[in-house]
Amino acid sequence: MGTVRRVMARWLMVAALLLGGTALAGTPAAVAAGASARAGGPAAVTGTTATTAVSAAAAGATTTICGYTPVPTGWVIINQTTAGCGGYGSRTITELGSSTTIQACSNSPIPDWWVITAMQNSGLCGLYPMYTLFRITDQTTVTDCGQSFIPPGWVITSVQQGAQCGVYTVYTVVKLGDRTTIQACGHSAIPDGWVITALQNNGGCGSYPLYTLLKITNQTSLTDCGHSVVPDGWVITSIQQGTQCGMYTVYTIVKPTTQTVMQVCGPSRIPSGWSIVNQQSGSLCGVYTIYTIQRTG
């Protein structure tokens, strides 16, 4: 008789999970899923319950999921607790929808083009701090926290201390847009087609130097700093010491146009269609060999 009861109980639980209903009378489906996960951990749960709860919510709505359930794209956590879901805890999540600002727990997935503008400790997020998130739309300058996402095509122009970001510094970030020159902090990602033409310390970037950046447009010759990227198809024709680049040497770089023979410095990449025909030493390239290259293609 005991065996029959156990088989019947197991059949009822499986049937309830498959139907997305309740495993036991009066037990929410999310909790039932958490109870079944204890046998094999969160990986043993199919996610049917959480998916149903989220898909049933309207745009901009709020719902509750178990702690082991992934947060869907476009949603953030606004509250979490250790109670419920068979010991895994639960999370209250909300859909971002058309919002442009929201407070969310720091363990939320932060979508692209959202930045952190402030953080504070809050009991709503358990052990995690709470972030104030802001969606970038048509802004060209934003102040955010140092652990925040820097959008592609934006650079950091200032690093300061500020209470609003807790242990993190406060960044001012600027969209390059149609600019052809800008001063940016040394830990900014330098976009393709831009070079460093000067640097200075103590320029408002904390422990980082302040770079002067130049966008290459129709130039065929320019002077930049030795740690800058040499664009494809350009060659280095001189390496000298110079104060504008601090500890780095100063490069003169040239884009070959009508030249058929050139002298270039050793670190140059030899362009396609050119060959080295001679080499020599001299002061033109600092410690590097001077190569004579000739157009062959």
Coordinates of C-alpha atoms in Angstrom, one line a residue:
M1 CA 0.0 0.0 0.0
G2 CA 2.9 2.4 0.9
T3 CA 4.4 1.7 -2.5
V4 CA 1.2 2.6 -4.3
R5 CA 1.0 5.9 -2.3
R6 CA 4.5 6.8 -3.2
V7 CA 4.0 6.1 -6.9
M8 CA 0.7 8.1 -6.9
A9 CA 2.4 11.1 -5.1
R10 CA 5.3 11.1 -7.6
W11 CA 2.9 10.9 -10.6
L12 CA 0.9 13.9 -9.2
M13 CA 4.0 16.0 -8.8
V14 CA 5.3 15.3 -12.3
A15 CA 1.9 16.0 -13.8
A16 CA 1.7 19.3 -11.9
L17 CA 5.1 20.4 -13.1
L18 CA 4.3 19.5 -16.7
L19 CA 1.1 21.5 -16.6
G20 CA 2.8 24.5 -15.0
G21 CA 0.4 24.4 -12.1
T22 CA 1.0 23.4 -8.5
A23 CA 2.9 20.5 -7.1
L24 CA 0.9 20.5 -3.9
A25 CA -2.4 22.1 -3.1
G26 CA -1.9 25.8 -2.3
T27 CA 1.8 25.9 -3.3
P28 CA 2.7 28.5 -5.9
A29 CA 4.3 27.0 -9.1
A30 CA 7.5 29.0 -8.6
V31 CA 8.0 27.5 -5.1
A32 CA 7.2 24.0 -6.4
A33 CA 9.9 24.4 -9.1
G34 CA 12.4 25.5 -6.4
A35 CA 11.5 22.4 -4.3
S36 CA 12.0 20.1 -7.2
A37 CA 15.4 21.8 -7.9
R38 CA 16.8 20.7 -4.6
A39 CA 17.3 17.2 -5.9
G40 CA 19.7 18.4 -8.6
G41 CA 20.2 22.2 -8.0
P42 CA 18.9 25.0 -10.3
A43 CA 20.1 23.1 -13.4
A44 CA 17.4 20.5 -12.8
V45 CA 14.6 23.1 -13.3
T46 CA 13.2 23.5 -16.7
G47 CA 12.4 27.2 -16.3
T48 CA 8.8 26.7 -17.4
T49 CA 7.3 28.5 -14.4
A50 CA 9.5 31.6 -14.6
T51 CA 9.1 31.9 -18.4
T52 CA 5.3 31.7 -18.0
A53 CA 5.3 34.4 -15.3
V54 CA 7.5 36.8 -17.3
S55 CA 5.7 36.3 -20.7
A56 CA 2.4 36.9 -19.0
A57 CA 3.5 40.3 -17.8
A58 CA 2.7 43.4 -19.8
A59 CA 5.3 45.8 -21.0
G60 CA 6.7 47.8 -18.1
A61 CA 5.2 45.4 -15.7
T62 CA 6.7 43.8 -12.5
T63 CA 6.8 40.2 -11.5
T64 CA 8.6 37.8 -9.2
I65 CA 11.0 35.0 -10.1
C66 CA 13.1 32.5 -8.2
G67 CA 16.7 33.5 -7.4
Y68 CA 18.1 30.8 -9.8
T69 CA 16.1 32.0 -12.8
P70 CA 18.0 34.2 -15.3
V71 CA 16.8 37.7 -15.5
P72 CA 15.3 38.2 -19.0
T73 CA 16.8 40.7 -21.4
G74 CA 15.3 44.2 -20.8
W75 CA 14.4 43.5 -17.2
V76 CA 16.2 44.5 -14.0
I77 CA 16.0 43.4 -10.3
I78 CA 14.4 45.9 -8.0
N79 CA 14.1 43.8 -4.9
Q80 CA 15.4 40.5 -3.7
T81 CA 14.9 38.3 -0.6
T82 CA 16.3 35.0 0.7
A83 CA 12.7 33.8 1.4
G84 CA 10.8 31.4 -0.9
C85 CA 11.7 29.2 -3.9
G86 CA 12.8 26.3 -1.7
G87 CA 15.6 28.2 -0.1
Y88 CA 16.9 29.9 -3.3
G89 CA 15.2 33.2 -2.6
S90 CA 13.1 35.3 -4.9
R91 CA 13.6 38.4 -7.0
T92 CA 11.2 41.1 -8.0
I93 CA 12.0 42.2 -11.5
T94 CA 10.6 45.0 -13.7
E95 CA 10.7 45.5 -17.4
L96 CA 12.5 48.7 -18.5
G97 CA 10.0 49.4 -21.3
S98 CA 10.3 53.0 -22.3
S99 CA 11.8 54.1 -19.0
T100 CA 14.9 56.4 -19.2
T101 CA 15.8 56.2 -15.5
I102 CA 15.3 53.5 -12.9
Q103 CA 16.7 52.2 -9.6
A104 CA 17.9 48.6 -9.8
C105 CA 20.0 46.1 -7.8
S106 CA 23.6 46.0 -8.9
N107 CA 23.4 42.3 -9.8
S108 CA 21.0 43.2 -12.5
P109 CA 22.1 42.8 -16.1
I110 CA 22.5 46.3 -17.4
P111 CA 21.5 46.7 -21.0
D112 CA 23.7 48.5 -23.5
W113 CA 23.2 52.3 -23.6
W114 CA 22.3 52.4 -19.9
V115 CA 24.8 53.9 -17.5
I116 CA 25.2 54.0 -13.7
T117 CA 24.8 57.5 -12.3
A118 CA 24.7 56.7 -8.6
M119 CA 24.9 53.9 -6.1
Q120 CA 23.8 53.4 -2.5
N121 CA 23.4 50.7 0.0
S122 CA 19.8 49.5 0.3
G123 CA 18.1 46.8 2.2
L124 CA 15.9 46.2 -0.9
C125 CA 18.8 44.4 -2.7
G126 CA 20.1 42.3 0.1
L127 CA 23.9 42.3 0.1
Y128 CA 24.1 44.2 -3.2
P129 CA 24.0 48.0 -3.5
M130 CA 21.3 49.7 -5.5
Y131 CA 22.2 51.5 -8.7
T132 CA 20.5 54.5 -10.3
L133 CA 20.5 53.7 -14.0
F134 CA 20.0 56.2 -16.9
R135 CA 19.3 55.5 -20.5
I136 CA 21.4 57.4 -23.0
T137 CA 19.2 58.8 -25.8
D138 CA 20.1 62.0 -27.5
Q139 CA 22.6 63.2 -24.9
T140 CA 26.2 64.1 -25.9
T141 CA 27.6 64.5 -22.4
V142 CA 26.8 62.3 -19.4
T143 CA 28.2 62.1 -15.8
D144 CA 28.3 58.5 -14.6
C145 CA 30.1 56.1 -12.2
G146 CA 33.5 54.6 -13.0
Q147 CA 32.3 51.0 -13.2
S148 CA 29.7 52.0 -15.8
F149 CA 29.5 51.1 -19.4
I150 CA 31.3 53.5 -21.8
P151 CA 29.3 53.6 -25.1
P152 CA 31.2 53.0 -28.3
G153 CA 32.3 56.4 -29.8
W154 CA 32.4 58.1 -26.4
V155 CA 35.5 59.0 -24.4
I156 CA 36.2 59.9 -20.7
T157 CA 37.1 63.6 -20.3
S158 CA 37.2 63.9 -16.5
V159 CA 37.7 61.6 -13.5
Q160 CA 36.7 63.0 -10.1
Q161 CA 35.9 61.8 -6.6
G162 CA 32.2 62.0 -5.7
A163 CA 30.0 60.6 -3.0
Q164 CA 27.2 59.6 -5.4
C165 CA 29.3 56.7 -6.7
G166 CA 30.4 55.2 -3.4
V167 CA 33.9 53.7 -3.7
Y168 CA 34.0 54.5 -7.5
T169 CA 35.1 57.7 -9.1
V170 CA 32.8 59.9 -11.1
Y171 CA 33.4 60.1 -14.9
T172 CA 32.3 62.7 -17.4
V173 CA 31.9 61.0 -20.7
V174 CA 31.5 62.8 -24.1
K175 CA 30.2 61.6 -27.5
L176 CA 32.8 62.3 -30.2
G177 CA 30.1 62.9 -32.8
D178 CA 31.5 65.3 -35.5
R179 CA 34.5 66.3 -33.5
T180 CA 37.9 66.1 -35.0
T181 CA 39.9 66.8 -31.9
I182 CA 39.3 66.3 -28.2
Q183 CA 41.1 65.9 -24.8
A184 CA 40.3 62.5 -23.3
C185 CA 41.6 60.6 -20.3
G186 CA 44.2 57.9 -21.0
H187 CA 42.0 55.0 -20.1
S188 CA 39.5 55.9 -22.7
A189 CA 39.1 53.5 -25.6
I190 CA 40.6 55.4 -28.6
P191 CA 38.4 54.9 -31.7
D192 CA 39.8 53.7 -35.0
G193 CA 41.1 56.6 -37.1
W194 CA 42.2 58.7 -34.0
V195 CA 45.8 59.3 -32.9
I196 CA 47.4 60.7 -29.7
T197 CA 49.2 64.0 -30.5
A198 CA 50.0 65.1 -26.9
L199 CA 49.6 64.1 -23.3
Q200 CA 49.9 65.8 -19.9
N201 CA 49.7 64.6 -16.3
N202 CA 47.5 66.1 -13.7
G203 CA 44.9 67.0 -16.3
G204 CA 41.8 66.1 -14.3
C205 CA 41.9 62.4 -15.0
G206 CA 43.0 61.1 -11.6
S207 CA 45.9 58.8 -11.9
Y208 CA 45.6 58.7 -15.7
P209 CA 47.2 61.2 -18.2
L210 CA 45.1 63.5 -20.3
Y211 CA 45.5 62.8 -24.0
T212 CA 45.0 65.2 -26.9
L213 CA 43.3 63.1 -29.7
L214 CA 43.1 64.0 -33.4
K215 CA 40.8 62.4 -35.9
I216 CA 42.6 61.6 -39.2
T217 CA 40.5 63.1 -42.1
N218 CA 42.4 64.3 -45.2
Q219 CA 45.9 64.6 -43.7
T220 CA 48.8 62.8 -45.4
S221 CA 51.4 63.7 -42.7
L222 CA 51.2 64.4 -39.0
T223 CA 53.1 64.2 -35.7
D224 CA 51.8 61.9 -33.0
C225 CA 53.0 60.1 -29.8
G226 CA 54.9 56.9 -30.0
H227 CA 52.3 54.8 -28.1
S228 CA 49.6 55.8 -30.5
V229 CA 48.3 53.5 -33.2
V230 CA 49.9 54.0 -36.6
P231 CA 47.0 53.7 -39.1
D232 CA 47.1 51.0 -41.8
G233 CA 48.9 52.2 -44.9
W234 CA 50.9 54.8 -43.0
V235 CA 54.7 54.7 -42.3
I236 CA 56.9 56.2 -39.6
T237 CA 59.5 58.6 -41.1
S238 CA 61.0 60.1 -37.9
I239 CA 61.3 59.2 -34.2
Q240 CA 62.5 62.0 -31.9
Q241 CA 62.3 63.1 -28.3
G242 CA 59.7 65.7 -27.5
T243 CA 58.1 67.1 -24.4
Q244 CA 54.6 67.0 -25.8
C245 CA 54.4 63.2 -25.4
G246 CA 55.9 62.9 -21.9
M247 CA 57.9 59.8 -21.6
Y248 CA 57.1 58.7 -25.1
T249 CA 58.9 59.6 -28.3
V250 CA 57.4 61.7 -31.0
Y251 CA 56.6 60.1 -34.4
T252 CA 56.2 61.7 -37.7
I253 CA 53.9 59.5 -39.8
V254 CA 53.2 59.7 -43.5
K255 CA 50.6 58.3 -45.7
P256 CA 52.3 57.4 -49.0
T257 CA 50.6 59.0 -52.0
T258 CA 52.7 59.8 -55.0
Q259 CA 56.1 58.7 -53.5
T260 CA 58.0 55.9 -55.2
V261 CA 61.0 55.8 -52.7
M262 CA 60.9 56.6 -49.0
Q263 CA 63.0 56.3 -45.9
V264 CA 61.1 54.8 -43.0
C265 CA 61.9 53.8 -39.4
G266 CA 62.2 50.2 -38.2
P267 CA 58.8 49.9 -36.4
S268 CA 56.9 50.8 -39.6
R269 CA 54.7 48.2 -41.2
I270 CA 55.8 48.0 -44.8
P271 CA 52.8 48.8 -47.0
S272 CA 51.5 46.3 -49.5
G273 CA 53.2 46.9 -52.9
W274 CA 56.5 48.2 -51.3
S275 CA 59.8 46.5 -50.7
I276 CA 62.9 47.2 -48.5
V277 CA 65.9 47.9 -50.8
N278 CA 68.4 49.3 -48.3
Q279 CA 69.0 49.8 -44.6
Q280 CA 71.3 52.0 -42.5
S281 CA 71.8 53.5 -39.1
G282 CA 71.4 57.2 -38.1
S283 CA 69.7 59.6 -35.8
L284 CA 66.5 60.0 -37.9
C285 CA 64.8 57.0 -36.2
G286 CA 66.3 57.1 -32.7
V287 CA 67.5 53.6 -31.8
Y288 CA 65.8 52.0 -34.8
T289 CA 67.2 51.1 -38.2
I290 CA 66.4 53.4 -41.2
Y291 CA 65.0 51.4 -44.1
T292 CA 64.8 52.6 -47.7
I293 CA 61.6 51.3 -49.3
Q294 CA 60.6 51.4 -52.9
R295 CA 57.2 51.0 -54.5
T296 CA 57.1 47.8 -56.5
G297 CA 53.4 47.2 -57.0

